[in-house]
PDB file of C-alpha atoms in Angstrom:
ATOM      1  CA  MET A  99      90.843  31.651  36.724  1.00  0.00           C
ATOM      2  CA  ALA A 100      89.008  28.406  37.052  1.00  0.00           C
ATOM      3  CA  ILE A 101      87.450  27.371  40.837  1.00  0.00           C
ATOM      4  CA  GLY A 102      86.953  24.375  42.012  1.00  0.00           C
ATOM      5  CA  ALA A 103      87.671  22.401  39.271  1.00  0.00           C
ATOM      6  CA  SER A 104      90.112  19.136  39.409  1.00  0.00           C
ATOM      7  CA  LYS A 105      92.795  21.071  41.701  1.00  0.00           C
ATOM      8  CA  THR A 106      91.981  22.759  44.621  1.00  0.00           C
ATOM      9  CA  LYS A 107      94.661  25.138  44.979  1.00  0.00           C
ATOM     10  CA  THR A 108      95.090  27.747  43.782  1.00  0.00           C
ATOM     11  CA  LEU A 109      96.677  30.522  43.179  1.00  0.00           C
ATOM     12  CA  SER A 110      95.618  33.935  42.033  1.00  0.00           C
ATOM     13  CA  LYS A 111      96.878  36.399  39.722  1.00  0.00           C
ATOM     14  CA  ALA A 112      97.759  39.927  41.409  1.00  0.00           C
ATOM     15  CA  ASN A 113     101.571  40.168  41.969  1.00  0.00           C
ATOM     16  CA  GLN A 114     102.266  43.698  40.143  1.00  0.00           C
ATOM     17  CA  SER A 115     104.232  45.709  41.451  1.00  0.00           C
ATOM     18  CA  GLN A 116     103.028  48.956  42.178  1.00  0.00           C
ATOM     19  CA  GLY A 117     104.367  52.004  41.847  1.00  0.00           C
ATOM     20  CA  MET A 118     103.351  55.783  42.097  1.00  0.00           C
ATOM     21  CA  LEU A 119     102.335  58.438  38.778  1.00  0.00           C
ATOM     22  CA  VAL A 120     103.186  61.383  39.750  1.00  0.00           C
ATOM     23  CA  PHE A 121     101.216  64.673  38.766  1.00  0.00           C
ATOM     24  CA  LYS A 122     100.406  68.453  39.177  1.00  0.00           C
ATOM     25  CA  LEU A 123      96.014  69.068  39.737  1.00  0.00           C
ATOM     26  CA  THR A 124      98.078  73.220  40.526  1.00  0.00           C
ATOM     27  CA  LEU A 125     100.901  75.096  39.761  1.00  0.00           C
ATOM     28  CA  ARG A 126     102.672  73.687  43.358  1.00  0.00           C
ATOM     29  CA  GLN A 127     101.234  70.224  44.825  1.00  0.00           C
ATOM     30  CA  ASN A 128     102.170  67.147  43.791  1.00  0.00           C
ATOM     31  CA  PHE A 129      99.620  64.352  43.425  1.00  0.00           C
ATOM     32  CA  ALA A 130      99.981  60.599  43.178  1.00  0.00           C
ATOM     33  CA  ILE A 131      97.731  57.580  42.058  1.00  0.00           C
ATOM     34  CA  GLY A 132      99.158  54.114  41.971  1.00  0.00           C
ATOM     35  CA  THR A 133     100.287  52.723  38.322  1.00  0.00           C
ATOM     36  CA  LEU A 134      98.267  49.382  38.344  1.00  0.00           C
ATOM     37  CA  LYS A 135      95.179  52.202  38.005  1.00  0.00           C
ATOM     38  CA  VAL A 136      97.100  53.681  34.867  1.00  0.00           C
ATOM     39  CA  ARG A 137      96.256  52.472  30.898  1.00  0.00           C
ATOM     40  CA  GLU A 138      98.302  54.832  29.646  1.00  0.00           C
ATOM     41  CA  ILE A 139      98.986  58.202  29.848  1.00  0.00           C
ATOM     42  CA  VAL A 140      98.144  60.562  26.890  1.00  0.00           C
ATOM     43  CA  PRO A 141      98.083  64.923  25.281  1.00  0.00           C
ATOM     44  CA  TYR A 142      95.394  66.037  26.110  1.00  0.00           C
ATOM     45  CA  GLN A 143      92.805  65.901  23.154  1.00  0.00           C
ATOM     46  CA  PRO A 144      89.559  67.567  21.516  1.00  0.00           C
ATOM     47  CA  THR A 145      86.111  66.352  23.385  1.00  0.00           C
ATOM     48  CA  THR A 146      83.257  65.512  22.460  1.00  0.00           C
ATOM     49  CA  GLN A 147      80.439  66.770  25.530  1.00  0.00           C
ATOM     50  CA  ILE A 148      77.728  64.908  26.704  1.00  0.00           C
ATOM     51  CA  PRO A 149      74.877  66.644  27.180  1.00  0.00           C
ATOM     52  CA  TYR A 150      73.136  66.507  30.671  1.00  0.00           C
ATOM     53  CA  SER A 151      76.546  64.364  31.765  1.00  0.00           C
ATOM     54  CA  HIS A 152      78.549  66.016  35.385  1.00  0.00           C
ATOM     55  CA  GLN A 153      79.796  69.835  35.476  1.00  0.00           C
ATOM     56  CA  HIS A 154      82.819  68.805  36.126  1.00  0.00           C
ATOM     57  CA  VAL A 155      82.694  65.436  33.244  1.00  0.00           C
ATOM     58  CA  ILE A 156      84.216  67.983  30.157  1.00  0.00           C
ATOM     59  CA  GLY A 157      83.244  65.607  27.023  1.00  0.00           C
ATOM     60  CA  THR A 158      83.982  62.449  25.660  1.00  0.00           C
ATOM     61  CA  VAL A 159      87.477  61.144  23.618  1.00  0.00           C
ATOM     62  CA  THR A 160      87.634  57.829  21.554  1.00  0.00           C
ATOM     63  CA  ILE A 161      91.492  56.406  22.033  1.00  0.00           C
ATOM     64  CA  ARG A 162      91.826  53.053  21.067  1.00  0.00           C
ATOM     65  CA  ASN A 163      88.432  52.890  19.503  1.00  0.00           C
ATOM     66  CA  LEU A 164      87.363  52.702  22.699  1.00  0.00           C
ATOM     67  CA  THR A 165      84.946  56.244  24.293  1.00  0.00           C
ATOM     68  CA  VAL A 166      86.730  57.505  27.425  1.00  0.00           C
ATOM     69  CA  PRO A 167      84.543  60.181  29.669  1.00  0.00           C
ATOM     70  CA  VAL A 168      87.073  62.953  30.358  1.00  0.00           C
ATOM     71  CA  ILE A 169      86.847  64.420  34.069  1.00  0.00           C
ATOM     72  CA  ASP A 170      88.562  67.273  34.990  1.00  0.00           C
ATOM     73  CA  MET A 171      90.196  65.851  37.813  1.00  0.00           C
ATOM     74  CA  ALA A 172      91.298  69.684  39.206  1.00  0.00           C
ATOM     75  CA  ALA A 173      87.739  70.361  39.779  1.00  0.00           C
ATOM     76  CA  ALA A 174      87.039  66.929  40.853  1.00  0.00           C
ATOM     77  CA  ILE A 175      88.508  67.273  44.224  1.00  0.00           C
ATOM     78  CA  GLY A 176      87.519  71.080  44.731  1.00  0.00           C
ATOM     79  CA  PHE A 177      90.538  73.231  43.068  1.00  0.00           C
ATOM     80  CA  ARG A 178      90.822  75.423  40.188  1.00  0.00           C
ATOM     81  CA  PRO A 179      89.047  74.184  36.932  1.00  0.00           C
ATOM     82  CA  ILE A 180      91.328  74.029  34.012  1.00  0.00           C
ATOM     83  CA  THR A 181      90.449  76.588  31.555  1.00  0.00           C
ATOM     84  CA  LYS A 182      90.375  75.903  28.037  1.00  0.00           C
ATOM     85  CA  GLU A 183      92.608  78.084  27.677  1.00  0.00           C
ATOM     86  CA  GLU A 184      95.305  74.979  29.508  1.00  0.00           C
ATOM     87  CA  TYR A 185      93.650  72.492  27.444  1.00  0.00           C
ATOM     88  CA  ALA A 186      96.560  71.642  24.875  1.00  0.00           C
ATOM     89  CA  ASN A 187      98.959  71.260  28.175  1.00  0.00           C
ATOM     90  CA  CYS A 188      97.307  69.101  29.875  1.00  0.00           C
ATOM     91  CA  TYR A 189      97.604  65.723  29.796  1.00  0.00           C
ATOM     92  CA  LEU A 190      95.097  62.104  29.975  1.00  0.00           C
ATOM     93  CA  ILE A 191      95.813  60.075  32.280  1.00  0.00           C
ATOM     94  CA  VAL A 192      93.863  56.873  30.722  1.00  0.00           C
ATOM     95  CA  THR A 193      92.388  54.930  33.913  1.00  0.00           C
ATOM     96  CA  ASP A 194      90.349  51.488  34.683  1.00  0.00           C
ATOM     97  CA  CYS A 195      89.052  51.254  38.313  1.00  0.00           C
ATOM     98  CA  LEU A 196      85.865  49.779  39.245  1.00  0.00           C
ATOM     99  CA  ARG A 197      86.415  47.927  36.257  1.00  0.00           C
ATOM    100  CA  THR A 198      85.249  51.018  33.672  1.00  0.00           C
ATOM    101  CA  VAL A 199      88.343  53.287  31.795  1.00  0.00           C
ATOM    102  CA  VAL A 200      87.882  56.679  31.554  1.00  0.00           C
ATOM    103  CA  ALA A 201      90.447  59.885  31.486  1.00  0.00           C
ATOM    104  CA  PHE A 202      91.366  62.241  33.923  1.00  0.00           C
ATOM    105  CA  MET A 203      92.953  65.231  33.154  1.00  0.00           C
ATOM    106  CA  VAL A 204      96.424  66.883  34.515  1.00  0.00           C
ATOM    107  CA  ARG A 205      97.894  70.043  34.015  1.00  0.00           C
ATOM    108  CA  SER A 206     101.176  68.576  33.757  1.00  0.00           C
ATOM    109  CA  ILE A 207     102.593  64.597  34.489  1.00  0.00           C
ATOM    110  CA  GLU A 208     105.878  64.532  36.577  1.00  0.00           C
ATOM    111  CA  LYS A 209     107.216  61.099  36.849  1.00  0.00           C
ATOM    112  CA  ILE A 210     106.900  57.897  37.942  1.00  0.00           C
ATOM    113  CA  ILE A 211     108.480  56.547  41.279  1.00  0.00           C
ATOM    114  CA  GLU A 212     108.597  53.396  43.232  1.00  0.00           C
ATOM    115  CA  CYS A 213     107.988  53.854  46.813  1.00  0.00           C
ATOM    116  CA  ASP A 214     107.834  52.195  49.923  1.00  0.00           C
ATOM    117  CA  TRP A 215     103.792  51.298  51.068  1.00  0.00           C
ATOM    118  CA  ARG A 216     104.160  51.109  54.285  1.00  0.00           C
ATOM    119  CA  ALA A 217     106.299  54.416  55.289  1.00  0.00           C
ATOM    120  CA  ILE A 218     102.722  55.968  53.034  1.00  0.00           C
ATOM    121  CA  GLU A 219     101.747  58.680  56.503  1.00  0.00           C
ATOM    122  CA  SER A 220      97.826  58.318  56.675  1.00  0.00           C
ATOM    123  CA  PRO A 221      95.874  62.575  56.246  1.00  0.00           C
ATOM    124  CA  PRO A 222      94.656  64.403  59.710  1.00  0.00           C
ATOM    125  CA  THR A 223      92.344  62.855  61.795  1.00  0.00           C
ATOM    126  CA  SER A 224      90.680  67.024  61.611  1.00  0.00           C
ATOM    127  CA  ALA A 225      90.489  66.775  57.357  1.00  0.00           C
ATOM    128  CA  GLY A 226      87.331  65.466  58.150  1.00  0.00           C
ATOM    129  CA  HIS A 227      86.466  61.571  56.269  1.00  0.00           C
ATOM    130  CA  ASN A 228      84.887  62.314  53.408  1.00  0.00           C
ATOM    131  CA  VAL A 229      88.600  63.723  51.421  1.00  0.00           C
ATOM    132  CA  PHE A 230      90.130  62.821  48.523  1.00  0.00           C
ATOM    133  CA  ILE A 231      93.288  62.094  50.346  1.00  0.00           C
ATOM    134  CA  THR A 232      94.362  58.754  51.517  1.00  0.00           C
ATOM    135  CA  GLY A 233      98.037  59.669  52.115  1.00  0.00           C
ATOM    136  CA  ILE A 234     101.104  61.406  52.282  1.00  0.00           C
ATOM    137  CA  THR A 235     104.598  60.682  51.521  1.00  0.00           C
ATOM    138  CA  ARG A 236     107.545  62.306  50.635  1.00  0.00           C
ATOM    139  CA  TYR A 237     110.099  62.351  47.870  1.00  0.00           C
ATOM    140  CA  ASN A 238     112.959  64.918  46.358  1.00  0.00           C
ATOM    141  CA  ASP A 239     112.271  67.030  50.008  1.00  0.00           C
ATOM    142  CA  GLU A 240     108.293  67.844  49.208  1.00  0.00           C
ATOM    143  CA  ILE A 241     105.089  66.205  49.682  1.00  0.00           C
ATOM    144  CA  VAL A 242     103.049  63.882  47.600  1.00  0.00           C
ATOM    145  CA  GLN A 243      99.995  63.848  48.066  1.00  0.00           C
ATOM    146  CA  MET A 244      97.223  60.240  47.502  1.00  0.00           C
ATOM    147  CA  LEU A 245      94.150  60.248  45.902  1.00  0.00           C
ATOM    148  CA  ASP A 246      91.387  58.212  46.062  1.00  0.00           C
ATOM    149  CA  VAL A 247      90.432  57.720  42.331  1.00  0.00           C
ATOM    150  CA  GLU A 248      87.231  54.954  43.286  1.00  0.00           C
ATOM    151  CA  LEU A 249      85.627  58.016  46.125  1.00  0.00           C
ATOM    152  CA  LEU A 250      85.880  60.580  43.509  1.00  0.00           C
ATOM    153  CA  LEU A 251      84.018  58.013  40.686  1.00  0.00           C
ATOM    154  CA  SER A 252      81.808  57.558  43.252  1.00  0.00           C
ATOM    155  CA  LYS A 253      80.335  60.948  43.400  1.00  0.00           C
ATOM    156  CA  ILE A 254      80.274  61.252  39.681  1.00  0.00           C
ATOM    157  CA  TYR A 255      78.898  58.450  39.085  1.00  0.00           C
ATOM    158  CA  PRO A 256      77.171  58.091  42.386  1.00  0.00           C
ATOM    159  CA  GLN A 257      75.892  54.243  41.140  1.00  0.00           C
ATOM    160  CA  TYR A 258      79.037  53.652  42.310  1.00  0.00           C
ATOM    161  CA  GLU A 259      78.652  53.696  46.032  1.00  0.00           C
ATOM    162  CA  ASN A 260      76.836  50.773  46.165  1.00  0.00           C
ATOM    163  CA  THR A 261      78.376  48.499  43.703  1.00  0.00           C
ATOM    164  CA  LYS A 262      79.149  44.856  45.209  1.00  0.00           C
ATOM    165  CA  ILE A 263      83.201  45.098  44.375  1.00  0.00           C
ATOM    166  CA  PRO A 264      84.660  46.241  48.021  1.00  0.00           C
ATOM    167  CA  MET A 265      86.363  49.910  47.143  1.00  0.00           C
ATOM    168  CA  LEU A 266      90.308  50.419  48.338  1.00  0.00           C
ATOM    169  CA  THR A 267      92.668  53.337  48.544  1.00  0.00           C
ATOM    170  CA  ASP A 268      96.572  52.109  47.542  1.00  0.00           C
ATOM    171  CA  VAL A 269      97.517  52.096  50.779  1.00  0.00           C
ATOM    172  CA  GLU A 270      94.722  49.548  51.734  1.00  0.00           C
ATOM    173  CA  ARG A 271      95.956  47.654  48.611  1.00  0.00           C
ATOM    174  CA  GLU A 272      99.162  47.557  49.427  1.00  0.00           C
ATOM    175  CA  ARG A 273      98.974  46.482  52.810  1.00  0.00           C
ATOM    176  CA  LEU A 274      96.661  43.625  51.966  1.00  0.00           C
ATOM    177  CA  LYS A 275      99.181  42.233  49.234  1.00  0.00           C
ATOM    178  CA  ALA A 276     101.859  42.071  51.513  1.00  0.00           C
ATOM    179  CA  LEU A 277     100.978  39.945  53.868  1.00  0.00           C
ATOM    180  CA  ASN A 278     100.066  35.791  52.343  1.00  0.00           C
ATOM    181  CA  ILE A 279      96.479  34.798  52.318  1.00  0.00           C
ATOM    182  CA  LEU A 280      94.161  31.291  52.987  1.00  0.00           C
ATOM    183  CA  LEU A 281      90.965  31.104  51.847  1.00  0.00           C
ATOM    184  CA  VAL A 282      88.176  28.112  53.144  1.00  0.00           C
ATOM    185  CA  ASP A 283      85.289  26.773  51.797  1.00  0.00           C
ATOM    186  CA  ASP A 284      83.914  22.976  50.773  1.00  0.00           C
ATOM    187  CA  SER A 285      81.563  25.404  48.846  1.00  0.00           C
ATOM    188  CA  SER A 286      82.414  25.618  45.049  1.00  0.00           C
ATOM    189  CA  ILE A 287      80.531  28.348  44.758  1.00  0.00           C
ATOM    190  CA  ALA A 288      81.717  30.314  48.119  1.00  0.00           C
ATOM    191  CA  ARG A 289      85.203  29.471  47.086  1.00  0.00           C
ATOM    192  CA  LYS A 290      84.301  31.854  43.692  1.00  0.00           C
ATOM    193  CA  GLN A 291      82.433  34.075  45.854  1.00  0.00           C
ATOM    194  CA  LEU A 292      85.684  33.856  47.921  1.00  0.00           C
ATOM    195  CA  ALA A 293      88.020  34.992  44.286  1.00  0.00           C
ATOM    196  CA  ASP A 294      86.968  36.903  43.154  1.00  0.00           C
ATOM    197  CA  ALA A 295      85.924  38.989  45.861  1.00  0.00           C
ATOM    198  CA  LEU A 296      89.937  39.290  46.550  1.00  0.00           C
ATOM    199  CA  ASP A 297      90.482  39.221  42.751  1.00  0.00           C
ATOM    200  CA  SER A 298      88.630  42.177  41.985  1.00  0.00           C
ATOM    201  CA  ILE A 299      90.807  44.114  43.957  1.00  0.00           C
ATOM    202  CA  ASN A 300      94.332  42.683  43.091  1.00  0.00           C
ATOM    203  CA  ILE A 301      94.928  40.814  45.838  1.00  0.00           C
ATOM    204  CA  SER A 302      96.315  37.880  45.888  1.00  0.00           C
ATOM    205  CA  TYR A 303      96.041  34.229  47.585  1.00  0.00           C
ATOM    206  CA  GLN A 304      96.158  30.373  47.900  1.00  0.00           C
ATOM    207  CA  ILE A 305      93.252  28.934  48.221  1.00  0.00           C
ATOM    208  CA  CYS A 306      91.354  25.658  49.594  1.00  0.00           C
ATOM    209  CA  ALA A 307      88.545  23.393  49.673  1.00  0.00           C
ATOM    210  CA  ASN A 308      88.501  21.941  53.588  1.00  0.00           C
ATOM    211  CA  GLY A 309      90.893  22.615  57.044  1.00  0.00           C
ATOM    212  CA  ALA A 310      92.467  19.185  56.715  1.00  0.00           C
ATOM    213  CA  GLU A 311      94.104  20.425  53.733  1.00  0.00           C
ATOM    214  CA  ALA A 312      94.384  24.563  55.025  1.00  0.00           C
ATOM    215  CA  LEU A 313      96.635  23.024  58.223  1.00  0.00           C
ATOM    216  CA  GLU A 314      99.251  21.366  55.748  1.00  0.00           C
ATOM    217  CA  MET A 315      99.116  24.144  53.862  1.00  0.00           C
ATOM    218  CA  MET A 316      99.902  26.321  56.752  1.00  0.00           C
ATOM    219  CA  ARG A 317     102.488  23.757  57.828  1.00  0.00           C
ATOM    220  CA  GLN A 318     104.169  23.307  54.098  1.00  0.00           C
ATOM    221  CA  SER A 319     104.241  27.171  54.169  1.00  0.00           C
ATOM    222  CA  ALA A 320     105.824  27.782  57.915  1.00  0.00           C
ATOM    223  CA  GLN A 321     108.380  25.747  56.813  1.00  0.00           C
ATOM    224  CA  ALA A 322     108.968  27.190  53.769  1.00  0.00           C
ATOM    225  CA  GLN A 323     109.393  30.226  55.611  1.00  0.00           C
ATOM    226  CA  ARG A 324     106.970  32.124  54.458  1.00  0.00           C
ATOM    227  CA  PRO A 325     104.303  31.608  57.230  1.00  0.00           C
ATOM    228  CA  ILE A 326     100.602  32.263  56.803  1.00  0.00           C
ATOM    229  CA  ASP A 327      99.596  36.433  57.867  1.00  0.00           C
ATOM    230  CA  LEU A 328      95.226  36.225  56.870  1.00  0.00           C
ATOM    231  CA  LEU A 329      93.050  32.824  56.601  1.00  0.00           C
ATOM    232  CA  VAL A 330      89.670  33.142  55.948  1.00  0.00           C
ATOM    233  CA  SER A 331      87.324  30.278  56.896  1.00  0.00           C
ATOM    234  CA  ASP A 332      84.055  28.672  56.545  1.00  0.00           C
ATOM    235  CA  ILE A 333      82.699  27.599  60.076  1.00  0.00           C
ATOM    236  CA  GLU A 334      80.681  25.060  58.211  1.00  0.00           C
ATOM    237  CA  MET A 335      83.004  21.759  56.622  1.00  0.00           C
ATOM    238  CA  PRO A 336      83.198  18.167  57.347  1.00  0.00           C
ATOM    239  CA  GLY A 337      86.232  16.355  58.468  1.00  0.00           C
ATOM    240  CA  LEU A 338      87.550  19.373  59.857  1.00  0.00           C
ATOM    241  CA  ASP A 339      85.393  22.250  60.616  1.00  0.00           C
ATOM    242  CA  GLY A 340      86.217  25.504  60.868  1.00  0.00           C
ATOM    243  CA  TYR A 341      85.962  26.248  64.792  1.00  0.00           C
ATOM    244  CA  GLU A 342      88.635  22.790  65.152  1.00  0.00           C
ATOM    245  CA  LEU A 343      91.302  24.359  62.370  1.00  0.00           C
ATOM    246  CA  ALA A 344      91.559  27.896  64.377  1.00  0.00           C
ATOM    247  CA  PHE A 345      92.125  25.882  67.429  1.00  0.00           C
ATOM    248  CA  GLU A 346      94.877  24.102  65.735  1.00  0.00           C
ATOM    249  CA  VAL A 347      96.246  27.443  64.434  1.00  0.00           C
ATOM    250  CA  GLN A 348      96.263  28.656  67.717  1.00  0.00           C
ATOM    251  CA  ASN A 349      97.854  26.267  69.363  1.00  0.00           C
ATOM    252  CA  ASP A 350     100.666  25.523  67.311  1.00  0.00           C
ATOM    253  CA  SER A 351     103.235  27.926  68.019  1.00  0.00           C
ATOM    254  CA  ALA A 352     104.621  27.937  64.580  1.00  0.00           C
ATOM    255  CA  LEU A 353     101.069  28.592  63.006  1.00  0.00           C
ATOM    256  CA  ASN A 354      99.621  30.861  65.318  1.00  0.00           C
ATOM    257  CA  ARG A 355     100.872  34.811  63.841  1.00  0.00           C
ATOM    258  CA  ALA A 356      97.668  34.141  61.424  1.00  0.00           C
ATOM    259  CA  TYR A 357      94.855  36.157  62.106  1.00  0.00           C
ATOM    260  CA  CYS A 358      91.823  34.201  61.490  1.00  0.00           C
ATOM    261  CA  ILE A 359      88.860  35.567  59.893  1.00  0.00           C
ATOM    262  CA  LEU A 360      85.941  32.667  59.829  1.00  0.00           C
ATOM    263  CA  HIS A 361      83.252  32.885  58.461  1.00  0.00           C
ATOM    264  CA  THR A 362      79.543  31.603  58.058  1.00  0.00           C
ATOM    265  CA  SER A 363      75.587  31.191  57.207  1.00  0.00           C
ATOM    266  CA  LEU A 364      74.144  30.680  60.862  1.00  0.00           C
ATOM    267  CA  SER A 365      74.286  34.148  62.696  1.00  0.00           C
ATOM    268  CA  SER A 366      74.049  33.988  66.643  1.00  0.00           C
ATOM    269  CA  GLU A 367      75.824  35.500  69.106  1.00  0.00           C
ATOM    270  CA  ILE A 368      77.494  31.405  70.575  1.00  0.00           C
ATOM    271  CA  CYS A 369      78.965  31.225  66.449  1.00  0.00           C
ATOM    272  CA  VAL A 370      80.955  34.254  67.462  1.00  0.00           C
ATOM    273  CA  ASP A 371      81.288  33.641  71.261  1.00  0.00           C
ATOM    274  CA  ARG A 372      82.773  29.913  70.457  1.00  0.00           C
ATOM    275  CA  ALA A 373      84.562  31.454  67.361  1.00  0.00           C
ATOM    276  CA  HIS A 374      87.045  33.703  70.694  1.00  0.00           C
ATOM    277  CA  GLN A 375      86.878  30.812  72.138  1.00  0.00           C
ATOM    278  CA  VAL A 376      89.103  29.091  70.082  1.00  0.00           C
ATOM    279  CA  GLY A 377      91.436  31.449  68.856  1.00  0.00           C
ATOM    280  CA  ALA A 378      90.096  33.256  66.106  1.00  0.00           C
ATOM    281  CA  HIS A 379      90.075  36.767  65.898  1.00  0.00           C
ATOM    282  CA  GLU A 380      86.727  37.715  63.694  1.00  0.00           C
ATOM    283  CA  ALA A 381      83.408  35.982  62.513  1.00  0.00           C
ATOM    284  CA  LEU A 382      81.695  36.904  59.861  1.00  0.00           C
ATOM    285  CA  GLU A 383      78.464  35.687  58.393  1.00  0.00           C
ATOM    286  CA  LYS A 384      78.668  34.728  54.848  1.00  0.00           C
ATOM    287  CA  PHE A 385      79.077  36.899  52.231  1.00  0.00           C
ATOM    288  CA  ASN A 386      79.285  40.076  52.206  1.00  0.00           C
ATOM    289  CA  ALA A 387      83.169  40.947  49.964  1.00  0.00           C
ATOM    290  CA  GLY A 388      82.938  44.521  51.753  1.00  0.00           C
ATOM    291  CA  GLU A 389      82.272  43.569  55.136  1.00  0.00           C
ATOM    292  CA  LEU A 390      85.588  40.693  54.799  1.00  0.00           C
ATOM    293  CA  ILE A 391      87.703  43.462  53.426  1.00  0.00           C
ATOM    294  CA  GLU A 392      87.262  44.827  55.675  1.00  0.00           C
ATOM    295  CA  ALA A 393      87.636  42.282  58.472  1.00  0.00           C
ATOM    296  CA  MET A 394      91.096  41.675  56.573  1.00  0.00           C
ATOM    297  CA  LEU A 395      92.191  45.446  56.889  1.00  0.00           C
ATOM    298  CA  ARG A 396      91.797  45.003  60.751  1.00  0.00           C
ATOM    299  CA  GLY A 397      94.200  41.646  60.664  1.00  0.00           C
ATOM    300  CA  ALA A 398      96.320  43.978  57.889  1.00  0.00           C
ATOM    301  CA  LYS A 399      97.293  47.155  61.244  1.00  0.00           C
ATOM    302  CA  HIS A 400      96.899  43.703  63.844  1.00  0.00           C
ATOM    303  CA  LEU A 401      99.506  41.790  62.397  1.00  0.00           C
ATOM    304  CA  GLU A 402     101.977  45.562  61.454  1.00  0.00           C
ATOM    305  CA  GLN A 403     100.805  45.991  64.791  1.00  0.00           C
ATOM    306  CA  ARG A 404     102.464  43.234  66.811  1.00  0.00           C
ATOM    307  CA  VAL A 405     105.787  44.172  64.109  1.00  0.00           C
ATOM    308  CA  LEU A 406     106.153  47.515  65.851  1.00  0.00           C
ATOM    309  CA  PRO A 407     109.442  47.469  67.757  1.00  0.00           C
ATOM    310  CA  ALA A 408     108.553  48.310  71.242  1.00  0.00           C
TER     311      ALA A 408
END
């Protein structure tokens, strides 16, 4: 996607709808991952072993001229490993996560289902923070557990834990995808950083280069009954700066539902205090993709709580 070209307003890709691929790792329990992660599903095929590989990587296969590691998903999340005698009846789910293609071996494939991502329940807090389940839903009166594929990969390939690509669960991604997001920055480099962060996790957005243009875009979106939900703006901009933009948004009843995140290169309490005074919800130092995504998730949660019935 071109950033900072002759047109400053750009719409990202990532508008594909996402379903759930349901499969089994044990005889009875249903698990699922989002379909946007899935490249294809193939029957098990013999693997070539890799010396000194992780204990849950059973080898590699060649799929469409690409060498792909195969992970025993059941073993990787703590269930009974799939035995060699079972391999012939298993399937490989070829996924593309964290810019890496891997195949997860599962005991059976059930179906692809549509899903209301807002209806997914959080796993119980008693399960702890380091579990591979990101949410629980029901289909045909059966429980389906959503798996955190990125967390699983980070345990097998530890270098992914420090990646600059923000890691989102499917539930978090769908929460953000439902929102109308506007990014504002006068720096072409900063715009590209912001765009790359959201492109990397398949979140759509609009982007522009100054506060005045952002304000006009927000007004047009509100008139079209598609108001901006999340506003992410630089503070130091010529003309209408981030503080002034936040103030204008806060004082316009057609716009002030937006969750406003200001980011700045100036690290001081004064900036944060002033940001809150003009109506911004958060102020961040730029640029940390992980912190920005976390702030946007807080914004999504804030917006959901505002629309919940009393």
